[in-house]
Amino acid sequence: MAEHRTMQRAALLDAARSLLSERGTDALTFPALAERTGLARSSVYEYFRSRAAVVEELCAVDFPVWAAEVEAAMAAAETAEDKVEAYVRRQLELVGDRRHRAVVAISVSELDDGAREKIRAAHGGLIAMIVEALGELGHRQPRLAAMLLQGIVDAAVRRIELGAAEDPPAIAEAAVSMALRGVLGA
């Protein structure tokens, strides 16, 4: 019985990922989740009390997976500069992944305070990964630099998600250049 419930919960989360990545936050409704999974709408409420609860669970499950991929890319890099480049590139490479697209859709949506706090904490964990490398590069305020660097990544993610005129690899190159060399591009 518990295994069946675990499978149904996983199916609901997978349906939520699909809805978010295909059609954005407004598509994440209990009727849509019920339709995608073949469950009755009342059954969806047995697993999640609200849309925010679905979002919180997605963050709890997906964000650590995404962050682990970024962390692994950074661990494979040798120098602090290479770690910064890996931090930027890996996040941008993950843009097409449904888990990442769901997290991006979630982070711009209207959520309750609990869900927002979980997203902030997850982002904080991502930013914490790069602080040490920025300190090694000589930044006097590596935490501030990390937050600004994440702003570059977030802007590049939005540009890719929007289907901008530039190809994703060109956006990634520009983001890496901005991260490593600033606006002077030197």
Short mmCIF file of C-alpha atoms in Angstrom, two decimals:
data_model
loop_
_atom_site.label_atom_id
_atom_site.label_comp_id
_atom_site.label_asym_id
_atom_site.label_seq_id
_atom_site.Cartn_x
_atom_site.Cartn_y
_atom_site.Cartn_z
CA MET A 1 0.00 0.00 0.00
CA ALA A 2 2.76 2.46 0.96
CA GLU A 3 4.63 1.64 -2.25
CA HIS A 4 1.49 2.34 -4.29
CA ARG A 5 1.06 5.72 -2.57
CA THR A 6 4.74 6.54 -3.21
CA MET A 7 4.28 5.71 -6.90
CA GLN A 8 1.15 7.87 -7.13
CA ARG A 9 2.90 10.77 -5.38
CA ALA A 10 5.84 10.44 -7.81
CA ALA A 11 3.39 10.38 -10.75
CA LEU A 12 1.73 13.56 -9.45
CA LEU A 13 5.10 15.30 -9.14
CA ASP A 14 6.07 14.19 -12.63
CA ALA A 15 2.76 15.50 -13.98
CA ALA A 16 3.38 18.80 -12.15
CA ARG A 17 6.85 19.05 -13.75
CA SER A 18 5.35 18.48 -17.18
CA LEU A 19 2.58 21.02 -16.70
CA LEU A 20 5.00 23.66 -15.41
CA SER A 21 7.58 23.12 -18.13
CA GLU A 22 5.04 22.91 -20.97
CA ARG A 23 2.61 25.68 -20.03
CA GLY A 24 3.91 27.54 -16.98
CA THR A 25 2.57 28.13 -13.50
CA ASP A 26 -1.08 28.73 -14.42
CA ALA A 27 -1.28 25.19 -15.82
CA LEU A 28 -0.56 23.65 -12.42
CA THR A 29 -4.08 22.92 -11.19
CA PHE A 30 -5.53 19.95 -9.35
CA PRO A 31 -7.91 19.11 -12.24
CA ALA A 32 -4.92 19.10 -14.62
CA LEU A 33 -2.91 16.91 -12.24
CA ALA A 34 -5.85 14.52 -11.93
CA GLU A 35 -6.25 14.36 -15.71
CA ARG A 36 -2.52 13.75 -16.31
CA THR A 37 -2.31 10.95 -13.74
CA GLY A 38 -5.72 9.35 -14.19
CA LEU A 39 -6.57 9.99 -10.54
CA ALA A 40 -9.77 11.53 -9.28
CA ARG A 41 -9.40 15.17 -8.27
CA SER A 42 -10.30 14.20 -4.69
CA SER A 43 -7.36 11.77 -4.72
CA VAL A 44 -4.96 14.59 -5.58
CA TYR A 45 -6.07 16.34 -2.37
CA GLU A 46 -5.12 13.21 -0.41
CA TYR A 47 -1.50 13.82 -1.42
CA PHE A 48 -1.30 17.62 -1.49
CA ARG A 49 -3.40 20.19 0.36
CA SER A 50 -2.67 23.00 -2.13
CA ARG A 51 -0.73 24.05 -5.22
CA ALA A 52 1.87 25.55 -2.88
CA ALA A 53 2.33 22.11 -1.28
CA VAL A 54 3.01 20.61 -4.72
CA VAL A 55 5.53 23.39 -5.40
CA GLU A 56 7.23 22.90 -2.02
CA GLU A 57 7.62 19.18 -2.70
CA LEU A 58 8.98 19.81 -6.20
CA CYS A 59 11.55 22.19 -4.73
CA ALA A 60 12.46 19.69 -2.02
CA VAL A 61 12.91 16.89 -4.58
CA ASP A 62 14.23 18.63 -7.70
CA PHE A 63 16.36 21.50 -6.50
CA PRO A 64 18.91 19.28 -4.69
CA VAL A 65 19.29 17.15 -7.86
CA TRP A 66 19.90 20.26 -9.95
CA ALA A 67 22.29 21.72 -7.36
CA ALA A 68 24.21 18.42 -7.17
CA GLU A 69 24.79 18.58 -10.92
CA VAL A 70 26.16 22.11 -10.64
CA GLU A 71 28.30 21.07 -7.67
CA ALA A 72 29.69 18.05 -9.58
CA ALA A 73 30.63 20.26 -12.54
CA MET A 74 32.41 22.65 -10.17
CA ALA A 75 34.21 19.78 -8.40
CA ALA A 76 35.62 18.62 -11.74
CA ALA A 77 37.08 22.09 -12.40
CA GLU A 78 40.67 22.72 -11.35
CA THR A 79 41.01 26.46 -10.80
CA ALA A 80 38.72 28.99 -9.12
CA GLU A 81 38.10 30.59 -12.51
CA ASP A 82 37.21 27.20 -13.99
CA LYS A 83 34.79 26.64 -11.08
CA VAL A 84 33.02 29.94 -11.85
CA GLU A 85 32.77 28.95 -15.51
CA ALA A 86 31.42 25.50 -14.59
CA TYR A 87 28.88 27.10 -12.22
CA VAL A 88 27.52 29.28 -15.02
CA ARG A 89 27.70 26.73 -17.85
CA ARG A 90 26.13 23.81 -15.98
CA GLN A 91 23.14 25.86 -14.88
CA LEU A 92 22.60 27.03 -18.46
CA GLU A 93 23.01 23.48 -19.82
CA LEU A 94 20.24 22.35 -17.47
CA VAL A 95 17.73 24.87 -18.84
CA GLY A 96 16.13 22.32 -21.17
CA ASP A 97 15.72 19.74 -18.40
CA ARG A 98 12.11 19.44 -17.18
CA ARG A 99 13.18 19.57 -13.54
CA HIS A 100 15.00 22.83 -14.12
CA ARG A 101 12.19 24.29 -16.21
CA ALA A 102 9.72 23.45 -13.46
CA VAL A 103 11.90 25.15 -10.83
CA VAL A 104 12.21 28.24 -13.06
CA ALA A 105 8.44 28.35 -13.61
CA ILE A 106 7.88 27.95 -9.89
CA SER A 107 10.29 30.68 -8.86
CA VAL A 108 8.37 33.35 -10.75
CA SER A 109 4.94 32.31 -9.54
CA GLU A 110 2.70 33.60 -6.79
CA LEU A 111 3.35 31.33 -3.82
CA ASP A 112 2.71 31.30 -0.13
CA ASP A 113 5.46 32.31 2.30
CA GLY A 114 6.47 28.73 3.10
CA ALA A 115 7.04 27.83 -0.55
CA ARG A 116 8.88 31.11 -1.18
CA GLU A 117 11.14 30.48 1.80
CA LYS A 118 12.00 26.99 0.53
CA ILE A 119 12.93 28.45 -2.86
CA ARG A 120 15.06 31.15 -1.21
CA ALA A 121 16.84 28.53 0.90
CA ALA A 122 17.51 26.37 -2.17
CA HIS A 123 18.88 29.35 -4.09
CA GLY A 124 20.98 30.24 -1.06
CA GLY A 125 22.51 26.77 -1.17
CA LEU A 126 23.36 27.22 -4.83
CA ILE A 127 24.95 30.61 -4.19
CA ALA A 128 26.93 29.21 -1.22
CA MET A 129 28.65 26.79 -3.62
CA ILE A 130 30.39 29.57 -5.52
CA VAL A 131 31.35 31.87 -2.63
CA GLU A 132 34.63 30.06 -1.91
CA ALA A 133 35.79 30.20 -5.54
CA LEU A 134 35.00 33.91 -5.69
CA GLY A 135 36.98 34.44 -2.49
CA GLU A 136 39.92 32.61 -4.09
CA LEU A 137 39.68 35.00 -7.03
CA GLY A 138 40.19 37.89 -4.63
CA HIS A 139 36.69 39.29 -4.25
CA ARG A 140 36.51 41.34 -1.04
CA GLN A 141 32.79 40.52 -0.73
CA PRO A 142 32.49 37.02 -2.21
CA ARG A 143 28.89 36.50 -0.98
CA LEU A 144 27.73 39.69 -2.69
CA ALA A 145 29.70 38.73 -5.80
CA ALA A 146 28.01 35.29 -5.71
CA MET A 147 24.54 36.87 -5.60
CA LEU A 148 25.39 39.15 -8.51
CA LEU A 149 26.87 36.23 -10.45
CA GLN A 150 23.63 34.30 -9.91
CA GLY A 151 21.81 37.34 -11.30
CA ILE A 152 23.82 36.96 -14.53
CA VAL A 153 22.91 33.26 -14.64
CA ASP A 154 19.23 33.99 -13.95
CA ALA A 155 19.15 36.62 -16.73
CA ALA A 156 20.76 34.16 -19.16
CA VAL A 157 18.26 31.45 -18.14
CA ARG A 158 15.35 33.82 -18.84
CA ARG A 159 16.89 34.76 -22.20
CA ILE A 160 17.17 31.09 -23.18
CA GLU A 161 13.66 30.31 -21.88
CA LEU A 162 12.21 33.17 -23.93
CA GLY A 163 13.70 31.73 -27.10
CA ALA A 164 15.76 34.87 -27.67
CA ALA A 165 17.28 35.69 -31.05
CA GLU A 166 20.64 34.36 -29.88
CA ASP A 167 21.32 30.64 -29.74
CA PRO A 168 21.65 29.16 -26.22
CA PRO A 169 25.41 28.54 -26.74
CA ALA A 170 25.89 32.23 -27.62
CA ILE A 171 23.96 33.24 -24.50
CA ALA A 172 26.12 30.86 -22.42
CA GLU A 173 29.32 32.32 -23.89
CA ALA A 174 28.16 35.87 -23.15
CA ALA A 175 27.19 34.90 -19.57
CA VAL A 176 30.55 33.20 -18.95
CA SER A 177 32.40 36.19 -20.40
CA MET A 178 30.38 38.59 -18.24
CA ALA A 179 30.97 36.43 -15.16
CA LEU A 180 34.71 36.16 -15.69
CA ARG A 181 35.59 39.47 -17.30
CA GLY A 182 32.77 41.86 -16.40
CA VAL A 183 31.28 44.45 -18.69
CA LEU A 184 34.67 45.39 -20.15
CA GLY A 185 35.07 41.92 -21.60
CA ALA A 186 38.82 42.26 -21.07
#
